[in-house]
Amino acid sequence: MIAANCFSQLFRQHRSRGNFFGEFSKVTVMNNSRLAQDTFVFRQFFDKESWTYTYLLADYVAKEAIIIDPVLEQVNRDHSILKRLGLNLLYCANTHVHADHVTGTGELKKLIPTCESIISLCSGAQADKYVKSGDEIQFGRYSVEVRQTPGHTNGCITFVCHDEAIALTGDCLLIGGCGRTDFQEGDPETLYSSVHEQIFSLPDYYKVYPAHDYTGQTVSTIGEEKTYNPRLTKSLDEFIEVMNNLNLAYPKKIEESDQLSLGSKYTLPLPIIIIMAIGAMCYLLCVAYICFGKDKIDEDKSLYAALRKQQEQSCKIQTSIVEHL
Ligand SMILES: N[C@@H](CCC(=O)N[C@@H](CSS)C(=O)NCC(=O)O)C(=O)O
């Protein structure tokens, strides 16, 4: 038993250890499949419209998977890759509510109803599971640790997979950059301490995978970012000055993505909400029509009565004139 534990410790260290630039060897397990797969599956997908990276992490032996930051327009791509690899998607997690694209979580949940959505407790969005710092999300023999890294938004989280020495930093830490802090709940001081305390505290060889890159890069390491990131190597005051003067255009989908629902079990689908709203409007119109219609009939009745009275009176006058003559 003790020997088995020592072996598993050594195996873990061997997989994770690496140098400053994140190079580390990997054990590849050959199984009966014609496609030789590492037991740990890691895929980085790109959406060219929003410059967004989506990540798939899975245990190929247990066939359990997690998707991070899926994009609505790419749901079919993600779904067919899951099918091709025969993976069971346990979770759709989002590093935050994105201002530049709509999440594919709701659509993936429709295709795979057993999959659960995950978002930070501080995001204000709806999901099946809410997470906070220290939580672990398990898939097969692997897991990711949740670290709250607010500053770009209050609900930003970084997922760290210690088994593979990787950090999925969302929009908090980008390669040679960081998330903007000029809208939603952005705050440069908070972002600065999130990066320094929660991300830069990881070992230098951990790989950094962000939610976006606008320069064609795909991966970095903690060591590189700590040494070369032009924003995060500055002092706090200099950083705040830089962040307050980025002058970036607003993302096109900011309003659409603000209405985010991650397909929680407890929310109604949008078409049902629209039908209910139309139904309520029709009901109000009917009530208004009936009330106004009734008033009009009452009005007509009293007018008719007054006319009849007037007619009767003029008849009486005419009769008395004739009698008089
Ligand atoms: N440079 C981008 C600008 C798009 C943008 O605003 N990206 C966000 C993340 S999505 S809300 C961001 O935080 N950017 C930080 C940055 O320094 O770019 C473009 O060319 O469209």
Short mmCIF file of C-alpha atoms and ligand atoms in Angstrom, two decimals:
data_model
loop_
_atom_site.label_atom_id
_atom_site.label_comp_id
_atom_site.label_asym_id
_atom_site.label_seq_id
_atom_site.Cartn_x
_atom_site.Cartn_y
_atom_site.Cartn_z
CA MET A 1 0.00 0.00 0.00
CA ILE A 2 2.78 2.40 1.07
CA ALA A 3 4.81 1.38 -1.98
CA ALA A 4 1.81 2.02 -4.23
CA ASN A 5 1.36 5.50 -2.73
CA CYS A 6 5.05 6.32 -3.21
CA PHE A 7 4.86 5.17 -6.82
CA SER A 8 1.77 7.28 -7.51
CA GLN A 9 3.51 10.33 -5.90
CA LEU A 10 6.58 9.80 -8.07
CA PHE A 11 4.40 9.34 -11.16
CA ARG A 12 2.59 12.61 -10.41
CA GLN A 13 5.82 14.55 -9.83
CA HIS A 14 7.37 13.10 -12.97
CA ARG A 15 4.38 14.24 -15.03
CA SER A 16 4.24 17.71 -13.55
CA ARG A 17 7.88 18.70 -13.09
CA GLY A 18 9.33 21.00 -15.71
CA ASN A 19 11.73 23.84 -16.30
CA PHE A 20 11.24 27.61 -16.48
CA PHE A 21 9.68 27.47 -19.95
CA GLY A 22 7.23 24.77 -18.95
CA GLU A 23 8.83 21.84 -20.73
CA PHE A 24 8.07 18.60 -18.97
CA SER A 25 7.88 15.04 -20.05
CA LYS A 26 4.63 13.17 -20.29
CA VAL A 27 3.84 9.53 -19.80
CA THR A 28 1.78 8.16 -22.64
CA VAL A 29 -0.36 5.17 -21.89
CA MET A 30 -1.05 2.89 -24.83
CA ASN A 31 -4.38 1.17 -24.55
CA ASN A 32 -6.40 -1.12 -26.75
CA SER A 33 -7.74 1.74 -28.83
CA ARG A 34 -6.27 2.21 -32.32
CA LEU A 35 -5.74 5.84 -31.35
CA ALA A 36 -3.05 6.08 -28.71
CA GLN A 37 -4.13 8.75 -26.23
CA ASP A 38 -2.53 10.24 -23.17
CA THR A 39 -4.65 9.38 -20.19
CA PHE A 40 -5.01 13.13 -19.76
CA VAL A 41 -6.72 14.79 -22.71
CA PHE A 42 -6.10 18.49 -23.19
CA ARG A 43 -7.42 20.44 -26.19
CA GLN A 44 -7.32 24.14 -26.96
CA PHE A 45 -9.96 25.34 -29.45
CA PHE A 46 -10.20 28.79 -31.03
CA ASP A 47 -13.17 30.94 -32.08
CA LYS A 48 -11.96 33.43 -34.66
CA GLU A 49 -14.90 35.84 -34.31
CA SER A 50 -14.31 36.56 -30.62
CA TRP A 51 -10.66 35.44 -30.45
CA THR A 52 -11.70 33.06 -27.69
CA TYR A 53 -10.05 29.87 -26.50
CA THR A 54 -12.20 27.01 -25.25
CA TYR A 55 -10.52 24.19 -23.35
CA LEU A 56 -11.39 20.53 -23.09
CA LEU A 57 -9.85 18.56 -20.21
CA ALA A 58 -10.58 14.89 -19.74
CA ASP A 59 -9.50 11.61 -18.27
CA TYR A 60 -9.33 9.37 -21.34
CA VAL A 61 -9.48 6.20 -19.27
CA ALA A 62 -12.44 7.21 -17.09
CA LYS A 63 -13.93 9.02 -20.14
CA GLU A 64 -14.93 12.00 -18.00
CA ALA A 65 -14.53 15.52 -19.31
CA ILE A 66 -14.92 19.20 -18.47
CA ILE A 67 -15.22 22.06 -20.98
CA ILE A 68 -14.10 25.56 -20.05
CA ASP A 69 -15.45 28.70 -21.76
CA PRO A 70 -17.48 27.19 -24.63
CA VAL A 71 -18.62 29.64 -27.33
CA LEU A 72 -22.22 29.51 -28.59
CA GLU A 73 -21.30 29.41 -32.29
CA GLN A 74 -18.86 26.52 -31.71
CA VAL A 75 -21.15 24.14 -29.81
CA ASN A 76 -21.41 21.66 -32.71
CA ARG A 77 -17.62 21.50 -33.02
CA ASP A 78 -17.21 20.85 -29.28
CA HIS A 79 -20.02 18.29 -29.23
CA SER A 80 -18.65 16.31 -32.17
CA ILE A 81 -15.14 16.18 -30.65
CA LEU A 82 -16.59 14.87 -27.39
CA LYS A 83 -18.48 12.22 -29.36
CA ARG A 84 -15.40 11.31 -31.42
CA LEU A 85 -13.36 10.75 -28.27
CA GLY A 86 -16.24 8.96 -26.54
CA LEU A 87 -16.10 11.38 -23.61
CA ASN A 88 -18.85 11.97 -21.10
CA LEU A 89 -19.08 15.73 -20.47
CA LEU A 90 -19.61 16.21 -16.72
CA TYR A 91 -19.28 19.99 -16.54
CA CYS A 92 -19.38 23.15 -18.62
CA ALA A 93 -17.49 25.77 -16.64
CA ASN A 94 -17.02 29.44 -17.42
CA THR A 95 -14.11 31.50 -16.10
CA HIS A 96 -16.48 34.51 -16.05
CA VAL A 97 -19.42 36.12 -17.84
CA HIS A 98 -17.82 37.20 -21.09
CA ALA A 99 -18.57 40.61 -22.58
CA ASP A 100 -17.40 39.66 -26.05
CA HIS A 101 -19.26 36.42 -26.72
CA VAL A 102 -22.23 34.38 -25.60
CA THR A 103 -21.43 31.14 -23.78
CA GLY A 104 -22.29 27.81 -25.44
CA THR A 105 -23.09 26.25 -22.05
CA GLY A 106 -26.89 26.33 -22.43
CA GLU A 107 -26.77 24.69 -25.89
CA LEU A 108 -24.28 22.02 -24.76
CA LYS A 109 -26.58 21.22 -21.84
CA LYS A 110 -29.45 20.72 -24.30
CA LEU A 111 -27.31 18.24 -26.27
CA ILE A 112 -25.95 16.56 -23.12
CA PRO A 113 -28.64 17.00 -20.45
CA THR A 114 -26.61 15.32 -17.69
CA CYS A 115 -23.86 17.93 -17.95
CA GLU A 116 -23.87 20.63 -15.25
CA SER A 117 -22.94 24.30 -15.62
CA ILE A 118 -20.41 25.89 -13.28
CA ILE A 119 -19.75 29.56 -12.54
CA SER A 120 -18.30 31.61 -9.69
CA LEU A 121 -20.47 32.37 -6.69
CA CYS A 122 -19.70 36.05 -7.31
CA SER A 123 -20.66 36.16 -11.00
CA GLY A 124 -24.35 37.07 -10.68
CA ALA A 125 -25.11 34.50 -13.42
CA GLN A 126 -27.29 31.42 -13.07
CA ALA A 127 -25.79 27.93 -13.15
CA ASP A 128 -26.20 24.46 -11.68
CA LYS A 129 -23.12 24.76 -9.46
CA TYR A 130 -21.47 27.81 -7.91
CA VAL A 131 -17.79 27.65 -6.99
CA LYS A 132 -15.34 29.61 -4.84
CA SER A 133 -11.62 29.54 -4.01
CA GLY A 134 -10.43 26.16 -2.79
CA ASP A 135 -13.17 24.12 -4.51
CA GLU A 136 -11.99 21.17 -6.59
CA ILE A 137 -13.80 19.99 -9.71
CA GLN A 138 -13.16 16.31 -10.32
CA PHE A 139 -13.21 14.50 -13.67
CA GLY A 140 -11.97 10.93 -13.56
CA ARG A 141 -8.65 10.81 -11.69
CA TYR A 142 -7.95 14.48 -12.39
CA SER A 143 -9.27 17.70 -10.91
CA VAL A 144 -9.01 21.46 -11.26
CA GLU A 145 -8.70 23.80 -8.30
CA VAL A 146 -10.79 26.98 -8.32
CA ARG A 147 -9.04 30.27 -7.53
CA GLN A 148 -11.11 33.46 -7.43
CA THR A 149 -9.27 36.10 -9.47
CA PRO A 150 -11.54 39.19 -9.63
CA GLY A 151 -10.59 42.50 -11.24
CA HIS A 152 -11.73 42.09 -14.85
CA THR A 153 -15.14 41.12 -13.39
CA ASN A 154 -16.09 40.22 -9.80
CA GLY A 155 -16.82 36.64 -10.82
CA CYS A 156 -13.55 35.85 -12.62
CA ILE A 157 -11.99 32.53 -11.68
CA THR A 158 -8.80 30.72 -12.65
CA PHE A 159 -8.82 26.93 -12.90
CA VAL A 160 -5.57 25.22 -11.91
CA CYS A 161 -4.90 21.61 -12.85
CA HIS A 162 -1.99 20.66 -10.57
CA ASP A 163 -1.84 17.16 -12.06
CA GLU A 164 -0.69 18.66 -15.36
CA ALA A 165 0.80 21.97 -14.11
CA ILE A 166 -1.55 24.21 -16.07
CA ALA A 167 -3.54 27.32 -15.19
CA LEU A 168 -6.58 28.42 -17.22
CA THR A 169 -6.60 32.09 -16.38
CA GLY A 170 -9.69 33.32 -18.25
CA ASP A 171 -9.49 37.07 -18.87
CA CYS A 172 -7.55 37.79 -15.69
CA LEU A 173 -4.05 37.06 -17.03
CA LEU A 174 -3.54 37.14 -20.81
CA ILE A 175 -0.26 36.37 -22.59
CA GLY A 176 1.74 39.57 -22.23
CA GLY A 177 -1.38 41.35 -21.02
CA CYS A 178 -4.42 41.13 -18.78
CA GLY A 179 -8.16 41.66 -18.88
CA ARG A 180 -9.39 45.24 -19.26
CA THR A 181 -10.84 46.89 -16.18
CA ASP A 182 -12.90 49.71 -17.69
CA PHE A 183 -16.41 48.20 -17.60
CA GLN A 184 -18.69 45.72 -15.82
CA GLU A 185 -17.07 45.42 -12.38
CA GLY A 186 -13.53 46.09 -13.59
CA ASP A 187 -11.02 47.34 -11.04
CA PRO A 188 -7.26 47.56 -11.77
CA GLU A 189 -6.14 47.34 -8.13
CA THR A 190 -8.17 44.15 -7.57
CA LEU A 191 -6.88 42.60 -10.79
CA TYR A 192 -3.28 43.41 -9.86
CA SER A 193 -3.57 41.64 -6.52
CA SER A 194 -5.47 38.68 -8.07
CA VAL A 195 -2.64 38.08 -10.52
CA HIS A 196 0.16 38.56 -7.99
CA GLU A 197 -1.44 36.61 -5.13
CA GLN A 198 -3.44 33.88 -6.87
CA ILE A 199 -1.61 33.28 -10.17
CA PHE A 200 2.01 34.35 -9.77
CA SER A 201 2.16 32.26 -6.58
CA LEU A 202 2.09 29.13 -8.77
CA PRO A 203 5.41 27.50 -9.73
CA ASP A 204 7.24 29.13 -12.66
CA TYR A 205 6.94 26.06 -14.90
CA TYR A 206 3.11 25.98 -14.76
CA LYS A 207 1.67 26.72 -18.19
CA VAL A 208 -0.69 29.66 -18.65
CA TYR A 209 -3.67 29.23 -20.97
CA PRO A 210 -5.82 32.38 -21.27
CA ALA A 211 -9.38 32.82 -22.59
CA HIS A 212 -8.20 35.14 -25.40
CA ASP A 213 -5.18 36.10 -27.38
CA TYR A 214 -5.06 38.83 -30.01
CA THR A 215 -1.48 38.25 -31.13
CA GLY A 216 -1.52 34.62 -32.33
CA GLN A 217 0.00 33.13 -29.16
CA THR A 218 -1.46 30.03 -27.56
CA VAL A 219 0.41 29.42 -24.31
CA SER A 220 2.85 30.96 -21.87
CA THR A 221 4.24 30.07 -18.45
CA ILE A 222 4.02 31.65 -15.02
CA GLY A 223 7.79 32.31 -15.17
CA GLU A 224 7.54 34.14 -18.51
CA GLU A 225 4.60 36.27 -17.41
CA LYS A 226 6.25 37.16 -14.09
CA THR A 227 9.37 38.25 -15.96
CA TYR A 228 8.13 39.77 -19.20
CA ASN A 229 4.44 40.76 -18.94
CA PRO A 230 4.63 44.48 -19.79
CA ARG A 231 1.68 45.38 -17.54
CA LEU A 232 2.08 43.04 -14.58
CA THR A 233 5.78 43.71 -14.09
CA LYS A 234 4.96 47.35 -13.29
CA SER A 235 4.32 48.80 -9.82
CA LEU A 236 0.68 48.99 -8.72
CA ASP A 237 0.47 52.76 -9.39
CA GLU A 238 1.99 52.43 -12.87
CA PHE A 239 -0.33 49.50 -13.60
CA ILE A 240 -3.43 51.53 -12.61
CA GLU A 241 -2.26 54.39 -14.86
CA VAL A 242 -1.82 51.98 -17.83
CA MET A 243 -5.18 50.28 -17.26
CA ASN A 244 -7.07 53.57 -16.98
CA ASN A 245 -5.72 54.66 -20.35
CA LEU A 246 -6.15 51.60 -22.58
CA ASN A 247 -8.89 53.31 -24.62
CA LEU A 248 -10.21 50.06 -26.11
CA ALA A 249 -13.47 49.92 -28.10
CA TYR A 250 -16.41 48.22 -26.34
CA PRO A 251 -16.94 44.55 -27.31
CA LYS A 252 -19.80 44.14 -29.81
CA LYS A 253 -21.68 41.50 -27.82
CA ILE A 254 -21.56 43.16 -24.42
CA GLU A 255 -25.36 43.55 -24.11
CA GLU A 256 -26.16 40.06 -25.42
CA SER A 257 -23.65 38.40 -23.11
CA ASP A 258 -24.88 40.40 -20.10
CA GLN A 259 -28.19 38.49 -20.32
CA LEU A 260 -26.28 35.30 -19.63
CA SER A 261 -27.92 32.21 -18.29
CA LEU A 262 -25.82 29.07 -18.07
CA GLY A 263 -28.77 26.75 -18.44
CA SER A 264 -29.49 26.19 -14.76
CA LYS A 265 -32.07 23.51 -13.97
CA TYR A 266 -34.25 26.18 -12.46
CA THR A 267 -34.56 28.65 -15.33
CA LEU A 268 -37.23 28.61 -18.01
CA PRO A 269 -36.14 28.43 -21.64
CA LEU A 270 -36.26 31.77 -23.48
CA PRO A 271 -39.11 30.78 -25.92
CA ILE A 272 -41.33 29.89 -22.95
CA ILE A 273 -40.57 33.24 -21.31
CA ILE A 274 -41.47 35.03 -24.60
CA ILE A 275 -44.74 33.06 -24.94
CA MET A 276 -45.62 33.85 -21.31
CA ALA A 277 -44.91 37.56 -21.86
CA ILE A 278 -47.08 37.61 -25.02
CA GLY A 279 -49.86 35.77 -23.12
CA ALA A 280 -49.72 38.32 -20.29
CA MET A 281 -49.92 41.21 -22.78
CA CYS A 282 -52.96 39.63 -24.53
CA TYR A 283 -54.67 39.16 -21.16
CA LEU A 284 -54.10 42.81 -20.23
CA LEU A 285 -55.41 43.96 -23.63
CA CYS A 286 -58.59 41.83 -23.20
CA VAL A 287 -59.20 43.21 -19.70
CA ALA A 288 -58.70 46.77 -20.95
CA TYR A 289 -61.02 46.20 -23.92
CA ILE A 290 -63.76 44.70 -21.72
CA CYS A 291 -63.54 47.57 -19.21
CA PHE A 292 -63.50 50.30 -21.86
CA GLY A 293 -66.21 48.51 -23.87
CA LYS A 294 -68.48 48.28 -20.80
CA ASP A 295 -68.01 51.97 -20.04
CA LYS A 296 -68.91 52.79 -23.64
CA ILE A 297 -72.15 50.74 -23.45
CA ASP A 298 -73.07 52.44 -20.15
CA GLU A 299 -72.31 55.81 -21.76
CA ASP A 300 -74.49 54.94 -24.80
CA LYS A 301 -77.35 53.76 -22.54
CA SER A 302 -77.47 56.99 -20.55
CA LEU A 303 -77.27 59.07 -23.76
CA TYR A 304 -80.16 57.09 -25.23
CA ALA A 305 -82.24 57.59 -22.08
CA ALA A 306 -81.58 61.33 -22.13
CA LEU A 307 -82.61 61.55 -25.81
CA ARG A 308 -85.83 59.60 -25.12
CA LYS A 309 -86.63 61.94 -22.23
CA GLN A 310 -85.98 64.95 -24.46
CA GLN A 311 -88.20 63.45 -27.19
CA GLU A 312 -91.03 62.72 -24.70
CA GLN A 313 -90.86 66.25 -23.36
CA SER A 314 -90.99 67.81 -26.84
CA CYS A 315 -93.96 65.50 -27.69
CA LYS A 316 -95.76 66.70 -24.54
CA ILE A 317 -95.11 70.33 -25.48
CA GLN A 318 -96.35 69.72 -29.04
CA THR A 319 -99.54 68.01 -27.69
CA SER A 320 -100.26 70.84 -25.26
CA ILE A 321 -99.76 73.42 -28.08
CA VAL A 322 -102.18 71.49 -30.33
CA GLU A 323 -104.69 71.22 -27.46
CA HIS A 324 -104.31 74.90 -26.83
CA LEU A 325 -105.10 75.73 -30.45
N1 LIG B 1 -7.66 44.19 -28.24
C1 LIG B 1 -8.98 43.61 -28.43
C2 LIG B 1 -9.98 44.24 -27.56
C3 LIG B 1 -11.02 43.26 -27.20
C4 LIG B 1 -11.19 43.28 -25.71
O1 LIG B 1 -11.66 44.24 -25.18
N2 LIG B 1 -10.84 42.17 -25.04
C5 LIG B 1 -11.01 42.08 -23.62
C6 LIG B 1 -11.35 40.69 -23.27
S1 LIG B 1 -12.95 40.34 -23.81
S2 LIG B 1 -14.04 41.49 -22.64
C7 LIG B 1 -9.82 42.50 -22.86
O2 LIG B 1 -9.82 42.43 -21.66
N3 LIG B 1 -8.78 42.94 -23.55
C8 LIG B 1 -7.62 43.38 -22.91
C9 LIG B 1 -6.66 43.92 -23.91
O3 LIG B 1 -5.65 44.47 -23.48
O4 LIG B 1 -6.93 43.79 -25.12
C10 LIG B 1 -9.36 43.68 -29.88
O5 LIG B 1 -8.47 43.89 -30.68
O6 LIG B 1 -10.52 43.46 -30.26
#
